[in-house]
Short mmCIF file of C-alpha atoms in Angstrom, two decimals:
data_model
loop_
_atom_site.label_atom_id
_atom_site.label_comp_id
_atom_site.label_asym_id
_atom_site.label_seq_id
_atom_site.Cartn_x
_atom_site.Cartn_y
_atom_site.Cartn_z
CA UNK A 18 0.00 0.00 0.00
CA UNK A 19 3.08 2.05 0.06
CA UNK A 20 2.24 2.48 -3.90
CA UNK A 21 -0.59 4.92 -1.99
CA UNK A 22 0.83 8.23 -1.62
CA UNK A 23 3.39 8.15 -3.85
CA UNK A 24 1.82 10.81 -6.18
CA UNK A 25 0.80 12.74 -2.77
CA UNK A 26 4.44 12.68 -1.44
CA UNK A 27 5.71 14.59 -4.18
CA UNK A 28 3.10 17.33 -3.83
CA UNK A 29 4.93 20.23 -1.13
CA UNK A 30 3.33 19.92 2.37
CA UNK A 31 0.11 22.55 2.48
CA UNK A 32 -3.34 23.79 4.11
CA UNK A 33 -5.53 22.72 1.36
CA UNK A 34 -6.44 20.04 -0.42
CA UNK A 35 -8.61 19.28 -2.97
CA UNK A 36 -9.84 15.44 -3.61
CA UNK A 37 -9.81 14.18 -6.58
CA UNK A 38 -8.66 15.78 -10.29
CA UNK A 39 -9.84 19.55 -10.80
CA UNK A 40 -11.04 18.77 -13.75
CA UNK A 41 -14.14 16.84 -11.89
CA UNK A 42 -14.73 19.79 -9.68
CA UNK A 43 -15.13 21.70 -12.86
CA UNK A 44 -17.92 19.24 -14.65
CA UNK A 45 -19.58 18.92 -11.25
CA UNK A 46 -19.66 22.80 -11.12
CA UNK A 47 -21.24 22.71 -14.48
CA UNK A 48 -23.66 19.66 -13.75
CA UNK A 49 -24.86 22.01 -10.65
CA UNK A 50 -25.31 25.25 -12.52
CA UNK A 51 -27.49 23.47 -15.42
CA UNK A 52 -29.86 21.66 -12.23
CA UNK A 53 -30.49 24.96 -10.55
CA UNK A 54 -31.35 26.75 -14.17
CA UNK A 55 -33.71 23.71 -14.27
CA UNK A 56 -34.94 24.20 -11.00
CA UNK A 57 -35.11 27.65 -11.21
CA UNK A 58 -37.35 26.88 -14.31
CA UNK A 59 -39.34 24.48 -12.92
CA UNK A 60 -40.33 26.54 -9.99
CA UNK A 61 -41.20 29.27 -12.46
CA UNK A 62 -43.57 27.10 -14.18
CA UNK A 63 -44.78 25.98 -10.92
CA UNK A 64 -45.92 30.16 -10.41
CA UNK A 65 -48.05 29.81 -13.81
CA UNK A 66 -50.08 27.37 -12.47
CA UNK A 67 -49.68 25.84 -8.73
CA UNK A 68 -53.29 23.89 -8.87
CA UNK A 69 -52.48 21.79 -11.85
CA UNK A 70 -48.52 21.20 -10.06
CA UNK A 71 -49.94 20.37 -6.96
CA UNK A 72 -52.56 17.85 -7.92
CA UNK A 73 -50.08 16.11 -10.05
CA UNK A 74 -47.82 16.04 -7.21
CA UNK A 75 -49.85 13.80 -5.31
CA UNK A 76 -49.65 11.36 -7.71
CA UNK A 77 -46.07 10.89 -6.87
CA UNK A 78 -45.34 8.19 -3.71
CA UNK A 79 -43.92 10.35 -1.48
CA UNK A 80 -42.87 7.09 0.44
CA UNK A 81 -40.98 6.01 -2.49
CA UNK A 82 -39.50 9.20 -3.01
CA UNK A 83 -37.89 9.66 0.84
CA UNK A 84 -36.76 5.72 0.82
CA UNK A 85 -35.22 6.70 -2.48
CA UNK A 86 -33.56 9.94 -0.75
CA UNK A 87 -32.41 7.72 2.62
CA UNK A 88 -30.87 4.89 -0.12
CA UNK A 89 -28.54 7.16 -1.92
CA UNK A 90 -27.59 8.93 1.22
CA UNK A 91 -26.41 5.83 3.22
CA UNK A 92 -24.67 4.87 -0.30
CA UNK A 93 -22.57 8.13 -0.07
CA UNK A 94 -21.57 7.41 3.40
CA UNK A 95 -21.03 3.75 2.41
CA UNK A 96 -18.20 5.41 -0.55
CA UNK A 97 -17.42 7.76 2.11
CA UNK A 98 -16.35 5.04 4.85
CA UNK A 99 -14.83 3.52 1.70
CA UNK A 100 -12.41 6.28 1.17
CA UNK A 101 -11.64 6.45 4.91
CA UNK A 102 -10.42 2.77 5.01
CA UNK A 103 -8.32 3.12 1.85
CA UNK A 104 -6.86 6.08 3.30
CA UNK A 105 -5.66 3.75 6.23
CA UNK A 106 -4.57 0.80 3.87
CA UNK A 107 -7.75 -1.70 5.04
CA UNK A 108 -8.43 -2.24 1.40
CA UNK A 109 -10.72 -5.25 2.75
CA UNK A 110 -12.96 -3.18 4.67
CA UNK A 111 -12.99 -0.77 1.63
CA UNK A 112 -14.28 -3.40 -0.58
CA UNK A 113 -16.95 -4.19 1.50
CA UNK A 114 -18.21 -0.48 2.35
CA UNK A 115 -17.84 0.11 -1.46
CA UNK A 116 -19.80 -2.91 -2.32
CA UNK A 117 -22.48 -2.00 -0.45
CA UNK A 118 -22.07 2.30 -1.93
CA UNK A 119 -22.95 0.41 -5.17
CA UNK A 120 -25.76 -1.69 -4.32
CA UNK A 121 -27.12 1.60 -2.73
CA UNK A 122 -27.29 3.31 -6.32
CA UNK A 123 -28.37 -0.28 -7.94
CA UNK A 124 -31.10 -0.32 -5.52
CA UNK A 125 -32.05 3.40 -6.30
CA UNK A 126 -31.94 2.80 -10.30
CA UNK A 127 -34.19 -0.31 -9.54
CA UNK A 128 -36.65 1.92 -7.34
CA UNK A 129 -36.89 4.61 -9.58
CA UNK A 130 -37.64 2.68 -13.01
CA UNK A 131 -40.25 0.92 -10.87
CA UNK A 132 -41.61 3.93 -10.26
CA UNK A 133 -41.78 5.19 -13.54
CA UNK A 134 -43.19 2.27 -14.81
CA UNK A 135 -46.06 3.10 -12.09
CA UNK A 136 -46.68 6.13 -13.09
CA UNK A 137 -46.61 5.48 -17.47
CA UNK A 138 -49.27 2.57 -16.16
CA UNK A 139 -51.60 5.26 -14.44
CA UNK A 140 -51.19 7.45 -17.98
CA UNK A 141 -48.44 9.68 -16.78
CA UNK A 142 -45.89 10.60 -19.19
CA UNK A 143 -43.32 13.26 -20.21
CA UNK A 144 -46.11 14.72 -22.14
CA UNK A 145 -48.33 14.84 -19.39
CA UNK A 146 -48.37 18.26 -18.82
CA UNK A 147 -45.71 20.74 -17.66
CA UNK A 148 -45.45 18.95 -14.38
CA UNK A 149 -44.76 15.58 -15.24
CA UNK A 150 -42.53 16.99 -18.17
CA UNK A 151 -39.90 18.43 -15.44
CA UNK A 152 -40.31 15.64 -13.46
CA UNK A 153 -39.00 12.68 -16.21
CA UNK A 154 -37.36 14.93 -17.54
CA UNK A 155 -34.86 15.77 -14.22
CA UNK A 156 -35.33 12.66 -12.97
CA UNK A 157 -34.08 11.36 -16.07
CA UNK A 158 -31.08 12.98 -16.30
CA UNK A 159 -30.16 12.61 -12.41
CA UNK A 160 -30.63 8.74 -12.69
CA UNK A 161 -28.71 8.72 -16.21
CA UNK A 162 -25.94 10.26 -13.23
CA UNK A 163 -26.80 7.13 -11.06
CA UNK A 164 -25.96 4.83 -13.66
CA UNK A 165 -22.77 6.44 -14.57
CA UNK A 166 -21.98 6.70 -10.99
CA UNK A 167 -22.84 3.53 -10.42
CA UNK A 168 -20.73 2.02 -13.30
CA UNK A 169 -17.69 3.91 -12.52
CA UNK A 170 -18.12 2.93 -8.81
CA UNK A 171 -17.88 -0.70 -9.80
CA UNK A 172 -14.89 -0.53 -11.77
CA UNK A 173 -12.92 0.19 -8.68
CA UNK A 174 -14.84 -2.09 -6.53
CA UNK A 175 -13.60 -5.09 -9.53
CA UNK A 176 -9.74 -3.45 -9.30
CA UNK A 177 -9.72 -3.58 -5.49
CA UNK A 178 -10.89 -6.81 -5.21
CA UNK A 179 -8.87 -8.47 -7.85
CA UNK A 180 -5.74 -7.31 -5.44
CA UNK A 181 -3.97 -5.57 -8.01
CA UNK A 182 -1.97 -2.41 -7.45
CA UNK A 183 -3.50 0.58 -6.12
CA UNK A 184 -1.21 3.44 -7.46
CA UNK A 185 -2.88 6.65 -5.26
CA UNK A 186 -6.34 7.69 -4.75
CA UNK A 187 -6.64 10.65 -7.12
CA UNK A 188 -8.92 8.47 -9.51
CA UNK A 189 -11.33 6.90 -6.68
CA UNK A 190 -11.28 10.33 -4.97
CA UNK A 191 -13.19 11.83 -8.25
CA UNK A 192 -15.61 8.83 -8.54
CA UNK A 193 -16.22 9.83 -5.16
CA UNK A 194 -16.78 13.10 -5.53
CA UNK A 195 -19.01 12.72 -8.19
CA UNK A 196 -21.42 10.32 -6.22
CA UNK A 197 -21.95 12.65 -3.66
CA UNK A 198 -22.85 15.16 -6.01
CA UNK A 199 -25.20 12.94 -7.16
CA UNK A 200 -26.52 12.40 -3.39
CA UNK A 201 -26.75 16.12 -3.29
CA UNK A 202 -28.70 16.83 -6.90
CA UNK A 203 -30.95 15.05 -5.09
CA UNK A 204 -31.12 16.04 -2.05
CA UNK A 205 -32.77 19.31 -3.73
CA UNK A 206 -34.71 17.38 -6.33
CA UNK A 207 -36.49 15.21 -4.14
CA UNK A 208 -38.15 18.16 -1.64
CA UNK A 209 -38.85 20.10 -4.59
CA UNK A 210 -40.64 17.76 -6.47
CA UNK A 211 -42.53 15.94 -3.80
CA UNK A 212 -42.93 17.93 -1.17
CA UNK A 213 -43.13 21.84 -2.23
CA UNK A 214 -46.81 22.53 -1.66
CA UNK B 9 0.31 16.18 0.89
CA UNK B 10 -0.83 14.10 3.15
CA UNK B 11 -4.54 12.42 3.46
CA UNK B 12 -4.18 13.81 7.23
CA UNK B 13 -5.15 17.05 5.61
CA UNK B 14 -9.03 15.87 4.90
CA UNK B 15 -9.35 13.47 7.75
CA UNK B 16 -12.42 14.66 9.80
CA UNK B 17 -11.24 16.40 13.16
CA UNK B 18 -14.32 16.78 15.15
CA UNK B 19 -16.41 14.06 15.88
CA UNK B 20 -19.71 15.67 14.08
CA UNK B 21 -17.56 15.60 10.54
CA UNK B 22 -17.22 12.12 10.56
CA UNK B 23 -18.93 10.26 8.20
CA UNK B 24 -20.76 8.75 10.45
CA UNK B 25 -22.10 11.63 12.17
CA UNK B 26 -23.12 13.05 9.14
CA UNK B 27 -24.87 10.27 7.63
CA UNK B 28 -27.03 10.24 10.85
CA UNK B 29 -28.00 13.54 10.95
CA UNK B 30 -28.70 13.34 6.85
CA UNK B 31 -31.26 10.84 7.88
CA UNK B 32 -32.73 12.25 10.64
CA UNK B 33 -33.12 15.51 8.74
CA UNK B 34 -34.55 13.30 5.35
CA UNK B 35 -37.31 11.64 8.03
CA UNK B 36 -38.21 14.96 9.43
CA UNK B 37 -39.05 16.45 5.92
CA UNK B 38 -40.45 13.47 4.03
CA UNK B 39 -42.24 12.23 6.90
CA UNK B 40 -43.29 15.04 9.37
CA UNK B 41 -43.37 18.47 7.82
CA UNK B 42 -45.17 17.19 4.87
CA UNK B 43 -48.64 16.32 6.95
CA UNK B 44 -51.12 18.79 6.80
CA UNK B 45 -50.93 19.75 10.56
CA UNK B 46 -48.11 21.81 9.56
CA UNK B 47 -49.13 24.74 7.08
CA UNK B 48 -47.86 24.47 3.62
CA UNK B 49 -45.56 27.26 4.18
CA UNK B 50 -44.07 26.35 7.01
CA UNK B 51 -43.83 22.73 5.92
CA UNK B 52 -42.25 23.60 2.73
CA UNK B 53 -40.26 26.27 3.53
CA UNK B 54 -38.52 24.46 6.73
CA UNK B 55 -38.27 21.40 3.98
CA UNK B 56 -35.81 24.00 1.68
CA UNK B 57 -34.06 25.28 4.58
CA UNK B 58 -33.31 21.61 5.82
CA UNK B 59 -32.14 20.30 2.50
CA UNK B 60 -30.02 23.41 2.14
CA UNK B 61 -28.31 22.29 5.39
CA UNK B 62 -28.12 19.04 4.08
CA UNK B 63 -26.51 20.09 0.84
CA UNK B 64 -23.66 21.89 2.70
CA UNK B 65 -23.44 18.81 5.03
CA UNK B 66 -22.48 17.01 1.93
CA UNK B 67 -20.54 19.85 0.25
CA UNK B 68 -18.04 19.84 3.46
CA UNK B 69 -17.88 16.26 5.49
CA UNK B 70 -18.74 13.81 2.19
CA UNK B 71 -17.11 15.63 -0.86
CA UNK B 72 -14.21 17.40 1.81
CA UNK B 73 -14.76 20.57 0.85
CA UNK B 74 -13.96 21.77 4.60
CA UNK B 75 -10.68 21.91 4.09
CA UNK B 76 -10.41 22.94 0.41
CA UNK B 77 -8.86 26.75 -1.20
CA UNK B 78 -11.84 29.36 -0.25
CA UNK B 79 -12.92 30.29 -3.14
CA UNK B 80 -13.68 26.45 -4.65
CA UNK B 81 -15.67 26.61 -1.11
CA UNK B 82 -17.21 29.91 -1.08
CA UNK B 83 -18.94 28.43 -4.63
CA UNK B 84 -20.03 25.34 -3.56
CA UNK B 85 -21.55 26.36 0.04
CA UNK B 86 -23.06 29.21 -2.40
CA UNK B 87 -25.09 26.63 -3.95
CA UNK B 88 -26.52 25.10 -0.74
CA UNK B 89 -28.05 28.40 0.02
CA UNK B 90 -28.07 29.87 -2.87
CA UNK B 91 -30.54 27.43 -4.51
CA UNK B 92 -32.96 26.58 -1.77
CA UNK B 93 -33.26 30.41 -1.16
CA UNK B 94 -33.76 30.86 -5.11
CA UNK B 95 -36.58 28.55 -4.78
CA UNK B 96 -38.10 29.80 -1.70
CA UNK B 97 -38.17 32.82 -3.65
CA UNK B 98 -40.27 31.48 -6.36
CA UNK B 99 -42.39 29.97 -3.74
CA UNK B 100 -43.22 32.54 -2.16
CA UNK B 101 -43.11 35.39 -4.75
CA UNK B 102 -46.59 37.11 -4.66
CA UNK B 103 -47.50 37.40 -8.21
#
């Protein structure tokens, strides 16, 4: 594990640090300006017409939605526990916590196209309205971030377990990253489509 | 640069911590301040404010901005408030 920090020990001694390569901080930065234009947009279609937003809200399970929200929070702290041990070389405990980060987002891909599937079978679709055409249409796009999260996720969690070399963290640091900015995408979707009434 | 530089060094960042008070805060909103006995305002705007809170919980303890350059911070705690506020603003705009 010595392999580690050999790309952090030739990095001068500082403050600050950022995880992960910059250039992830500056798609994530992008990724989170485009949601809150969409959210912004959504809440200004919302103003046009509240009734018709509200009573398709409660066709949305709210149950669903905060199961959903608990799922891909206890996955990031699942990746986050899996950094931790990495950090201090217990690459079996690492597996394990990241194994169960990725059935976290498997189990919230499963849950959502279920719940999709619910609502195309009760005549809901993307061109249902204003409503339910922010709602697959953000939805869509966050869980298209699951997926890739999700994939990524799992290509470390194949590379750790096979025992081969781990040369530094950079590279699991940004798949990291990038989950919990999923978590957090959703931590404002979820409220704002379910529960803003 | 060592990995001491982002390892949690308060009990409340840690992980663990977090990820409890994520939930708690997730149970309160989907699961109490959504009933009716609290008035849609209230409900939803305590909801925002909450999920703000969560957002920067995120932003510092699980993606370790806490201990990042300022001004990669400043931006990203921007968003926690910046966005719940934006949509409280909608909310509660009065025309």
């Amino acid at each position: 594990m010595a392999a580690l920090t050999t790309d952090q020990a030739a990095e001068p001694e500082t403050r600050w640090k950022i995880p992960g390569i910059e250039g992830v901080w500056v798609l994530m930065a992008g990724d989170m300006v485009i949601f809150a234009l969409l959210f912004g947009s959504f809440m200004s279609a919302r103003m046009k017409d509240p009734g018709t937003f509200e009573v398709a809200r409660h066709t949305l399970d709210f149950d669903r939605g905060g199961i959903n929200t608990l799922l891909l929070l206890t996955s990031s702290w699942c990746v986050a526990m899996s950094l931790h041990a990495m950090r201090a070389e217990r690459r079996e405990v690492a597996v394990r916590w990241l194994g169960f980060g990725i059935l976290g987002g498997f189990g919230f891909a499963v849950s959502k196209v279920l719940e999709y599937s619910a609502e195309i079978s009760a005549g809901h679709t993307a061109g249902s309205g204003d409503f339910f055409m922010y709602y697959f249409m953000m939805t869509g796009i966050h869980l298209v971030h699951v997926l890739v999260g999700t994939l990524v996720l799992s290509v470390f969690w194949v590379r750790w377990r096979s025992g081969r070399e781990v040369r530094g963290l950079t590279g699991f640091e940004s798949a990291a990253v990038f989950w919990h900015m999923v978590d957090l995408l959703w931590i404002v979707l979820f409220p704002l489509l379910y529960l803003v009434r | 640069m060592s990995s001491d530089t982002l390892r949690p060094t308060r009990l409340w960042q840690t992980p663990t911590v977090v990820w409890a008070a994520l939930m708690a805060a997730t149970i309160t909103t989907t699961w109490i301040l959504s009933k009716d006995t609290f008035a849609a305002t209230v409900g939803t705007v305590c909801t925002l404010a909450l999920a703000g809170w969560k957002v920067r919980l995120v932003v510092l303890d699980f993606m370790e901005l806490r201990h990042a350059p300022w001004p990669l911070r400043i931006a990203f705690e921007a968003w926690s408030v910046g966005v719940p506020a934006m949509i409280c603003g909608f909310y509660l705009a009065p025309w």
